[in-house]
Short mmCIF file of C-alpha atoms and ligand atoms in Angstrom, two decimals:
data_model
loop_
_atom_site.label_atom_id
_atom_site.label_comp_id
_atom_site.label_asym_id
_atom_site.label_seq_id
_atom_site.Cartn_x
_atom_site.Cartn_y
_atom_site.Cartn_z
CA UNK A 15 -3.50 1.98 -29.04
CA UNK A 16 -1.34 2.84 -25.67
CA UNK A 17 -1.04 0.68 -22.91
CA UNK A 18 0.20 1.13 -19.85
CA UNK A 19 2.86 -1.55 -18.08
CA UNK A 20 5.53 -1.35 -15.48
CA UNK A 21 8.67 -0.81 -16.78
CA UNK A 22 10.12 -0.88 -13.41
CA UNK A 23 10.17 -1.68 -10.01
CA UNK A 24 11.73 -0.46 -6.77
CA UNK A 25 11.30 -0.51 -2.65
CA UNK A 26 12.86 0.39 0.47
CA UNK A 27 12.44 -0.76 4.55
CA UNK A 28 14.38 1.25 7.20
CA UNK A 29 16.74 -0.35 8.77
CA UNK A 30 15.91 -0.53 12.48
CA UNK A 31 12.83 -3.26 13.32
CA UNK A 32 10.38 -3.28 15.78
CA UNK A 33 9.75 -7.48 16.86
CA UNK A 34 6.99 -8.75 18.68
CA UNK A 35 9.27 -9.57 20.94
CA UNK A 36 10.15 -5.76 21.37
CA UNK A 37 6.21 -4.70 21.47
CA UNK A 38 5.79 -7.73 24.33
CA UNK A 39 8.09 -5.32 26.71
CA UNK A 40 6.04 -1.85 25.52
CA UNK A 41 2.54 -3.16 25.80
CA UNK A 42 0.04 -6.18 27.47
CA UNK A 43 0.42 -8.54 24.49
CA UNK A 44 2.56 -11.94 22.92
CA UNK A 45 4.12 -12.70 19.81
CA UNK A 46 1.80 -16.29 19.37
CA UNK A 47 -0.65 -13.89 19.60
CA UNK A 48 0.08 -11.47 17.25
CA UNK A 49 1.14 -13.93 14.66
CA UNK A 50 -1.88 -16.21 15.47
CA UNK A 51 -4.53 -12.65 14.57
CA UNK A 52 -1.87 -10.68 12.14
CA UNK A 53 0.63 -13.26 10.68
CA UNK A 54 2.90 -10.74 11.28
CA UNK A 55 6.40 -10.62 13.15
CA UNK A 56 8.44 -7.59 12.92
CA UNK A 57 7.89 -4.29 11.23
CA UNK A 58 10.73 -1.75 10.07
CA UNK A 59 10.86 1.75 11.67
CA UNK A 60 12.58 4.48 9.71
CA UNK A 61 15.27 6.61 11.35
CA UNK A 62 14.66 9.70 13.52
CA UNK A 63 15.66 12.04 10.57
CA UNK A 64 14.15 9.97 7.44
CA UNK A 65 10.99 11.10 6.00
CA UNK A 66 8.74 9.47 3.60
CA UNK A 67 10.27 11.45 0.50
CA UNK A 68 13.94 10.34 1.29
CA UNK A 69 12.55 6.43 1.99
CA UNK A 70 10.39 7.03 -1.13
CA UNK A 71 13.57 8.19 -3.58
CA UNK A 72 15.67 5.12 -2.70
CA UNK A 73 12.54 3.06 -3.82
CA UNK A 74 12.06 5.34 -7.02
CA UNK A 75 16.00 5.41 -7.50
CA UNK A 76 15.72 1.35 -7.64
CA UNK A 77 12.49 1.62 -9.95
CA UNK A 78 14.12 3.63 -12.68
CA UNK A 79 16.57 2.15 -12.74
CA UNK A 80 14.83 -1.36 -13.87
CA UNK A 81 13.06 0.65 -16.49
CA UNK A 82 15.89 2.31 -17.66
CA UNK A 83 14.53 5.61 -17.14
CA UNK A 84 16.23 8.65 -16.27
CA UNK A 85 14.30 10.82 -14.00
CA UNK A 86 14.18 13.59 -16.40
CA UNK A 87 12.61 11.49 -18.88
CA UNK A 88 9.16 11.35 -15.82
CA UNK A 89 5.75 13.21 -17.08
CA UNK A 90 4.76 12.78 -13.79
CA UNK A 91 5.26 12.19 -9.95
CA UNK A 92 2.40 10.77 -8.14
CA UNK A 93 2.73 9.53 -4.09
CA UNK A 94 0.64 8.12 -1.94
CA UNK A 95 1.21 9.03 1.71
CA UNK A 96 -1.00 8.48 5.16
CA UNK A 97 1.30 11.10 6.79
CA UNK A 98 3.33 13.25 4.34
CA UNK A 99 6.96 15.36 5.44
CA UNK A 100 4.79 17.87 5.81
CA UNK A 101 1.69 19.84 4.68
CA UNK A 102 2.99 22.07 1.71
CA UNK A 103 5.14 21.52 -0.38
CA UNK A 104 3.67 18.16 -1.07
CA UNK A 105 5.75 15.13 -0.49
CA UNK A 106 5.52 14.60 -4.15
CA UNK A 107 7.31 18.17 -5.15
CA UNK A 108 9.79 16.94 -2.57
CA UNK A 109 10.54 13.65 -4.15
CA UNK A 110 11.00 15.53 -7.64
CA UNK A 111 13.41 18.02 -5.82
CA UNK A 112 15.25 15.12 -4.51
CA UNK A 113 15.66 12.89 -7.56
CA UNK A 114 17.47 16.29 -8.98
CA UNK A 115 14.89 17.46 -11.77
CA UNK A 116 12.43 20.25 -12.05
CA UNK A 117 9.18 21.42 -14.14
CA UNK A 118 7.21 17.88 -13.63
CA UNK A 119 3.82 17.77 -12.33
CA UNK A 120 3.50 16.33 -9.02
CA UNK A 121 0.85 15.16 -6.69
CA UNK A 122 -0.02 13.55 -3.42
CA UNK A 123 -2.68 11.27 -3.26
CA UNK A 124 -4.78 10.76 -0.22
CA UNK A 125 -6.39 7.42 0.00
CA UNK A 126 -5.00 6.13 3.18
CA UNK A 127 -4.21 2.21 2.51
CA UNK A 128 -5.99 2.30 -1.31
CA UNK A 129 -3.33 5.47 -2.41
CA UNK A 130 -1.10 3.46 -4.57
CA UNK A 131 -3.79 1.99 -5.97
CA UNK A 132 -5.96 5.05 -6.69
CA UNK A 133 -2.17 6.28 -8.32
CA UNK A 134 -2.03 3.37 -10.61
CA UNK A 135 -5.19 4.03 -11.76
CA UNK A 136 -4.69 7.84 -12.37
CA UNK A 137 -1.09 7.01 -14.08
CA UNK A 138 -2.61 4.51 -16.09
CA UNK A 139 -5.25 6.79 -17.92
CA UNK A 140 -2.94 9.57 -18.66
CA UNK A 141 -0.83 6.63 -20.26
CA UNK A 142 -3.60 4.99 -22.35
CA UNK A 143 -4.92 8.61 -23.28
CA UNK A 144 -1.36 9.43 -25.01
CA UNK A 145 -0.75 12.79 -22.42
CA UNK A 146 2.28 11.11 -20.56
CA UNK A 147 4.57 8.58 -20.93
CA UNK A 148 6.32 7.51 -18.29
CA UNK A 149 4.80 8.23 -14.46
CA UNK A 150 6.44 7.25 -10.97
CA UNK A 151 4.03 5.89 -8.37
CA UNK A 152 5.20 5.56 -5.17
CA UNK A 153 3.64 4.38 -1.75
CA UNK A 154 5.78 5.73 0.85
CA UNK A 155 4.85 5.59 5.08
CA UNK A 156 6.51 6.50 8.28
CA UNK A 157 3.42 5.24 10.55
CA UNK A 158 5.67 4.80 13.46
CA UNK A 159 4.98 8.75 14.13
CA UNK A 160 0.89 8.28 14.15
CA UNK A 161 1.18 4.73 15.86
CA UNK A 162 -0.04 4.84 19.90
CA UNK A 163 2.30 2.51 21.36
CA UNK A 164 0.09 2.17 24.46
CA UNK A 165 -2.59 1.19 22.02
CA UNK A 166 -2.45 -2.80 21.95
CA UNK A 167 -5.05 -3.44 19.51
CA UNK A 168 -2.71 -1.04 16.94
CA UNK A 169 0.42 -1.01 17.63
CA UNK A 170 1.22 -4.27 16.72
CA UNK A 171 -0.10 -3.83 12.91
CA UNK A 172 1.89 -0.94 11.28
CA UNK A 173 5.04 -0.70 10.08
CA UNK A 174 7.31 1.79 7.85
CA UNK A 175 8.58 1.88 4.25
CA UNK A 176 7.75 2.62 0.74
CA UNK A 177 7.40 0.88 -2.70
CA UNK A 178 7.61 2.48 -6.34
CA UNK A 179 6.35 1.53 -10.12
CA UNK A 180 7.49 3.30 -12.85
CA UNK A 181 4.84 2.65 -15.61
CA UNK A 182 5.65 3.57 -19.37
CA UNK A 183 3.31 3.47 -22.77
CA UNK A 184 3.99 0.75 -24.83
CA UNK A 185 2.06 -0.19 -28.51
CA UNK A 186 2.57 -3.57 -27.55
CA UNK A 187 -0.10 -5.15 -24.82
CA UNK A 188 2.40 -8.71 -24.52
CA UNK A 189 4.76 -6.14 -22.97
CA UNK A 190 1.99 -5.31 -20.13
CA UNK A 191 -1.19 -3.44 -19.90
CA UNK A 192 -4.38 -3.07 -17.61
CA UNK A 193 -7.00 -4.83 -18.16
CA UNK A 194 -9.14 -4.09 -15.56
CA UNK A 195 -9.34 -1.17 -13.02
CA UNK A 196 -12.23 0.02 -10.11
CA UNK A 197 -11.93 2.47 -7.46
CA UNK A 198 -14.62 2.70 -4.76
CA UNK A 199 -15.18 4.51 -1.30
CA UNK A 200 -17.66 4.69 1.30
CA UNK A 201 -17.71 7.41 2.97
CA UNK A 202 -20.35 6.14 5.46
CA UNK A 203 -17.85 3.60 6.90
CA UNK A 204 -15.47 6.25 7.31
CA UNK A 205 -15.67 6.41 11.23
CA UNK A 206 -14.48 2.51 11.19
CA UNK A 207 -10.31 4.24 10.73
CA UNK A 208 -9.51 7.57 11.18
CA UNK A 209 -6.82 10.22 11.87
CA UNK A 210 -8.12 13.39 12.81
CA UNK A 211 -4.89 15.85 13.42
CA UNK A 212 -3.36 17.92 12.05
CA UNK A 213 -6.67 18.86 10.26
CA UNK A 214 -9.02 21.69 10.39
CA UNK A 215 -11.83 19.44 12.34
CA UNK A 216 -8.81 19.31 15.20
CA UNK A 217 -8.00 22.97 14.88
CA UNK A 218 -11.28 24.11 14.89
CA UNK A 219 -11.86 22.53 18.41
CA UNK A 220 -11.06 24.96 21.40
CA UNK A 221 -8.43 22.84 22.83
CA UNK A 222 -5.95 22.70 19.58
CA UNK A 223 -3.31 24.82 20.84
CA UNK A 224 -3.22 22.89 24.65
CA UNK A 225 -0.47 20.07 23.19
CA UNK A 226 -3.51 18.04 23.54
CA UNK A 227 -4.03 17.08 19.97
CA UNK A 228 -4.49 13.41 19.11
CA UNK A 229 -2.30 12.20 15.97
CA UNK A 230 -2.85 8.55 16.40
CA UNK A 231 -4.42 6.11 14.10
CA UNK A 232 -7.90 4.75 15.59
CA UNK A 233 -9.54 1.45 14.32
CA UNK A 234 -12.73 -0.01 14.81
CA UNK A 235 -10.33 -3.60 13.90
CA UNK A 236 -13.18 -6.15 13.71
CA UNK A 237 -15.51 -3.85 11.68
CA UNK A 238 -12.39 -2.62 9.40
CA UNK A 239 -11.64 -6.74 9.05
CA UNK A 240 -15.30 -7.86 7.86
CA UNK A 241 -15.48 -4.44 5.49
CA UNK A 242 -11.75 -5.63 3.96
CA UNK A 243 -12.71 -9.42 3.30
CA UNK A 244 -15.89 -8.19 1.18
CA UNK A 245 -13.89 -5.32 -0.50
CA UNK A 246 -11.47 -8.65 -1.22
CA UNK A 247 -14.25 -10.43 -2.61
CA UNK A 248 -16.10 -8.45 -4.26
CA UNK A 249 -13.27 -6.77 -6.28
CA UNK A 250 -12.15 -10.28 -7.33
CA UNK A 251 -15.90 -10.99 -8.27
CA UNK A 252 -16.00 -8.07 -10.34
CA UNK A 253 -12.73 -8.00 -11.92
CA UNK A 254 -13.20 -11.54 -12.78
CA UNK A 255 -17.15 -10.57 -14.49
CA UNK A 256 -16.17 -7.42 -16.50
CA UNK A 257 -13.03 -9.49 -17.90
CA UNK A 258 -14.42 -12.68 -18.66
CA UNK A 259 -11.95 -14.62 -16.90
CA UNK A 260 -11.90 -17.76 -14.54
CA UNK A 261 -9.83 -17.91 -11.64
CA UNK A 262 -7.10 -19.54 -13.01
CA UNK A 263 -6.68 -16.97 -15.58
CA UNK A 264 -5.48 -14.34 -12.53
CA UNK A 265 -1.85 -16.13 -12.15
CA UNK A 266 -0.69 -13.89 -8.77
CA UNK A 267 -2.87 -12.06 -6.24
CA UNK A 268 -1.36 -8.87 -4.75
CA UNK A 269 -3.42 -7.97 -1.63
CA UNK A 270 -3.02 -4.92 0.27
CA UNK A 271 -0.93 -6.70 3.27
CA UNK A 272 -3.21 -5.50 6.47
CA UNK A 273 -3.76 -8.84 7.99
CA UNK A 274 -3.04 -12.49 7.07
CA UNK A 275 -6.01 -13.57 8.36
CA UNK A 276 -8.06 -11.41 6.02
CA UNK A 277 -6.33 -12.83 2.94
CA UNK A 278 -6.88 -16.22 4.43
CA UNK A 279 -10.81 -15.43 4.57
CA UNK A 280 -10.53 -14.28 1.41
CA UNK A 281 -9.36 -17.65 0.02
CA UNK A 282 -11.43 -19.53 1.57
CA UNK A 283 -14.60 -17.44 0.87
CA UNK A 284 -13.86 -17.69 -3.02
CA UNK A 285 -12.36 -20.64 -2.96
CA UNK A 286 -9.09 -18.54 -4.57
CA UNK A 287 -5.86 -20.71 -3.67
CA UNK A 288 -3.21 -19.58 -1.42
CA UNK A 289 -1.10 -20.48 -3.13
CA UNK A 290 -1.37 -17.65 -5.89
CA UNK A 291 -1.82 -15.01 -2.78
CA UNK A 292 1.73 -13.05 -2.47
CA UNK A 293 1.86 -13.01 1.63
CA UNK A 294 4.16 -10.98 2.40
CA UNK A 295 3.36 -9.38 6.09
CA UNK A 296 5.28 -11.19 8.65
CA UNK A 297 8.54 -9.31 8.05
CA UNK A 298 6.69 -5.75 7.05
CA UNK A 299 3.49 -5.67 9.12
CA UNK A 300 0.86 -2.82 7.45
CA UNK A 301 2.87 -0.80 5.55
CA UNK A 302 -0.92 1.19 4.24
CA UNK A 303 -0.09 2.44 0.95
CA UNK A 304 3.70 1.45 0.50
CA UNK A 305 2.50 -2.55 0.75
CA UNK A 306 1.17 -3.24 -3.02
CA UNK A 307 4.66 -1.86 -4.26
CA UNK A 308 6.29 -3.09 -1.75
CA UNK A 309 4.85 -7.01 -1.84
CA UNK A 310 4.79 -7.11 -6.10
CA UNK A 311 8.90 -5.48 -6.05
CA UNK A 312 10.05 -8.30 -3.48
CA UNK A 313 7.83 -11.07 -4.90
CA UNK A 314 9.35 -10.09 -8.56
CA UNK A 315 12.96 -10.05 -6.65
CA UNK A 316 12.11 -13.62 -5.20
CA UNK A 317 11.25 -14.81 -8.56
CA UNK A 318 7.49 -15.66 -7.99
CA UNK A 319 6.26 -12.76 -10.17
CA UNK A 320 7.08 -13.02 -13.79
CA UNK A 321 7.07 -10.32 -16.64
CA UNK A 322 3.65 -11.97 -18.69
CA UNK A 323 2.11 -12.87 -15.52
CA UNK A 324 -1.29 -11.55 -14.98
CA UNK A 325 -1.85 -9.86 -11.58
CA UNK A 326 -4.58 -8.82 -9.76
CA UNK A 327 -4.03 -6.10 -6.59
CA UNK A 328 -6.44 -5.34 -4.33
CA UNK A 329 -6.70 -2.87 -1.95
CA UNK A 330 -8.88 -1.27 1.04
CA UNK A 331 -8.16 1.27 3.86
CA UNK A 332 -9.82 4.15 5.67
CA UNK A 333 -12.52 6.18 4.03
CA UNK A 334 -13.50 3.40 3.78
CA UNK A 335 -11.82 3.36 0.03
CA UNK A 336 -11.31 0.73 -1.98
CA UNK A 337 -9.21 -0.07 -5.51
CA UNK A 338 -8.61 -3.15 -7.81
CA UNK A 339 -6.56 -2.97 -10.91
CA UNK A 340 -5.97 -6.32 -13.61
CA UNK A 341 -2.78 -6.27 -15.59
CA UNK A 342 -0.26 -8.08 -17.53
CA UNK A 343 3.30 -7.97 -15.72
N1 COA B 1459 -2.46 -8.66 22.34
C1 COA B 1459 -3.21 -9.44 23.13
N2 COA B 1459 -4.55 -9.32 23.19
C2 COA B 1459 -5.12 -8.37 22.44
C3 COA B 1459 -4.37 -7.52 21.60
C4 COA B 1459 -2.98 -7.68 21.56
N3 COA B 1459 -2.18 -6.94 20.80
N4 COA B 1459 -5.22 -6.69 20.96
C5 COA B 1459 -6.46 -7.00 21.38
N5 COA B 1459 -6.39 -8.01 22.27
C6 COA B 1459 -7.49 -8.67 22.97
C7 COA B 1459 -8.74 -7.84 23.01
O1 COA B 1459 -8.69 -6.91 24.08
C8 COA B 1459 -9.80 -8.90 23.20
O2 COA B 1459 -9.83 -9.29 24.55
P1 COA B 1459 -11.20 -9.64 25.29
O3 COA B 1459 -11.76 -10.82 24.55
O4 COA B 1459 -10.76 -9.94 26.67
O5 COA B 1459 -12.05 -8.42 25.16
C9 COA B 1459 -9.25 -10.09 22.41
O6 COA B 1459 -7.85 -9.85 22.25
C10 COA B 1459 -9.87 -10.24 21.04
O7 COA B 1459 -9.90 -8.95 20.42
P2 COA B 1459 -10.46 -8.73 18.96
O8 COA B 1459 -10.52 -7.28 18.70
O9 COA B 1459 -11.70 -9.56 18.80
O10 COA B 1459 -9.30 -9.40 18.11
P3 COA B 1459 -9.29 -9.70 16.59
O11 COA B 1459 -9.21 -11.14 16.38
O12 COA B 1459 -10.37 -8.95 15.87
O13 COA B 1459 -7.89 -9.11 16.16
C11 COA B 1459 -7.05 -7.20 15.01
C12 COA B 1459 -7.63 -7.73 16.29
C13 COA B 1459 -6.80 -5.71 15.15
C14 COA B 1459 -5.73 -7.90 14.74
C15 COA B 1459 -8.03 -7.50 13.84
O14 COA B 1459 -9.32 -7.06 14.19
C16 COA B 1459 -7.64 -6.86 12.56
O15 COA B 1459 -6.59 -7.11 12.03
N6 COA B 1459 -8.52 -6.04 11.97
C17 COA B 1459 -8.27 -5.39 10.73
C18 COA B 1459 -7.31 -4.28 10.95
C19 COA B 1459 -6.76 -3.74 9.69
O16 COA B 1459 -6.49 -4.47 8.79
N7 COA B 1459 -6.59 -2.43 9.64
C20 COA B 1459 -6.04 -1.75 8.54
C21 COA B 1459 -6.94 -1.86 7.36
S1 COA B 1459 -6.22 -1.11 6.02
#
C-alpha cells in the first residue's frame, strides 16, 4: 500500500505589517473592535515588487528542505492562489522556474480560501495511486492588491503570505497518511464572496476598458460567517462518522484562520475544546489559502504539533467551497 505524509514543512510572511492601529488612521474603525469580531491584530503585506511565486519559493525552499528533498526529485507542483503573478504562465510554472528545475507538471488551483486544501487532496491520490512520489503544495497570497482599503467591513481581515507541504509516499502509515478526505462546494452560495475582475464576466461588460474595473474582494461577512461555522461542523461530524473516531482521537484542529470568532462557535457548537484548535490569526489575519500551511508549519515550529499526531484541517472560502482532510503527522 502507499500512503501519503508530509515529509516537510515550510512558510513565509513579508516583512512590512499592517496593525490595527495603522487601519484606525485609513478607515472609521478600532483595534478593541477588530480584535473583539476577528481576534486579529496585524497582518503582513508583501513588498511592492514580491509576488506570490517569489513569497511561495522561500516557503517551498524551507519545506524541502525538512523533507530532505531536492527540488528535482518533485513529480509535481501544485499552488493555490486567490490572485496569481499573473494569468499565463501559471504561478505554479513560475514557482518551478524559480526553484531552478524544468519538465515537472504544474498547476494552479482555484478554490479561493479551500485551495490548499483541494491541493492536498489532489497530491494525496496521485501518492496513494503509486503515479508520483513526492508533490509540493503551496498556498501562497498577496491580498493586499484586491483588498479596498476604504472598505471597513474588509479591510481589516486579510493579510499576505504563503505556506508549503511537501508530501512523499511512504509503505509505512506510522510515518503519516490520510485517513480521511472531503471536498465540497456550493455554487449557489457563491454570491456570499466574490471577485469579479480580471475575468471575462468584467470584460464582457461595456465599461471594461474605462479604468473602471472593480478588483476588490466583496463579502456578504455575516452570511459567509454562519455558512463557515456549519462547513466547521459538519466536516468534523463527518470526518469523525466515516472514521470511527471520538473526539479525542483528533489530537490538533487546523482551521482555515478567517475569524476567531468562527472557530470559537465552532467549539462551542460541538463541544470540541479550544484547546486542541491551532489559533493562529492575531499576528496573520486571513491569509485565504496560504493559512492551513501557514498555521500547521508555525504550530510544528512552536512545538504543539508533533510527527504521530493526528490532525484534522478544515477549510471554507468563496464558491462557496469547502475541504476537510484526516491524517497522521
Ligand atoms: N470597525 C468598526 N465597525 C465596523 C467595522 C469595522 N471594521 N466593520 C463593520 N462595522 C460595523 C457595521 O457597520 C455594523 O454597524 P451598524 O450596527 O451600525 O450597522 C456593526 O459594526 C456590526 O456589523 P456586522 O457586519 O454585524 O459585524 P460582524 O460581527 O458580523 O463582524 C465581520 C463583521 C466581517 C468581522 C464578520 O462578519 C466576519 O468575520 N465574517 C466572516 C468573514 C470571513 O471569514 N470571510 C472569509 C471567509 S473565507
Amino acid at each position: 500500500m502507499n500512503y501519503c505524509r508530509i515529509s516537510g514543512l515550510g512558510y513565509y510572511l513579508p516583512e512590512k505589517v499592517l496593525t490595527n492601529q495603522d487601519l484606525e488612521k485609513m478607515v472609521d474603525t478600532s483595534d478593541e473592535w477588530i480584535r473583539q469580531r476577528t481576534g486579529i491584530e496585524l497582518r503582513h503585506i508583501a513588498g511592492e515588487d514580491e509576488l506570490p511565486s517569489d513569497m511561495a519559493l522561500k516557503a517551498s525552499l524551507q519545506a524541502l528542505e525538512q523533507s530532505q528533498i531536492k527540488p528535482e526529485d518533485l513529480d509535481f507542483i501544485l499552488v493555490a492562489t486567490l490572485y496569481p503573478d499573473q494569468l499565463m504562465p501559471n504561478t505554479a510554472c513560475e514557482l518551478q522556474r524559480k526553484l531552478g528545475i524544468s519538465n515537472v507538471p504544474s498547476l494552479d488551483i482555484s478554490a479561493a480560501c479551500s485551495g490548499f486544501v483541494y491541493g492536498l487532496s489532489i497530491a494525496s491520490q496521485y501518492i496513494q495511486s503509486g503515479t508520483y512520489k513526492n508533490i509540493l503544495v503551496v498556498g501562497t497570497e498577496t491580498l493586499h492588491h484586491i483588498t479596498n482599503y476604504e472598505d471597513r467591513t474588509t479591510c481589516i481581515l486579510f493579510g499576505d503570505g504563503a505556506g508549503a507541504f511537501v508530501v512523499s509516499q511512504t509503505d509505512d502509515p506510522q510515518k503519516g497518511c490520510v485517513y480521511h478526505q472531503e471536498l465540497q462546494a456550493y455554487g449557489d452560495l457563491g454570491e456570499l464572496l466574490f471577485i469579479s475582475s480580471p475575468g471575462a464576466k468584467q470584460a464582457a461588460k461595456k465599461d471594461f476598458n474605462t479604468g473602471k474595473q472593480d478588483t476588490y474582494i466583496h463579502m456578504d461577512g455575516q452570511k459567509v460567517f454562519r455558512k463557515a461555522v456549519q462547513i466547521m461542523c459538519d466536516a468534523y461530524e463527518k470526518a469523525l462518522k466515516d472514521t470511527g473516531r471520538t473526539p479525542d482521537q483528533i489530537d490538533w484542529l487546523v482551521p482555515h484562520q478567517a475569524n476567531e470568532r468562527i472557530l470559537k462557535k465552532f467549539c462551542k457548537s460541538t463541544s470540541f475544546p479550544e484547546e486542541k484548535v491551532i489559533f493562529d490569526i492575531k499576528e496573520t489575519g486571513n491569509t485565504s489559502s496560504a493559512s492551513i500551511p501557514l498555521s500547521m508549519a508555525r504550530a510544528v515550529e512552536q512545538g504543539k504539533i508533533k510527527r504521530g499526531q493526528d490532525i484534522l484541517m478544515v477549510a471554507m472560502g468563496g464558491g462557496m467551497t469547502s475541504g476537510s482532510i484526516l491524517l497522521r503527522y
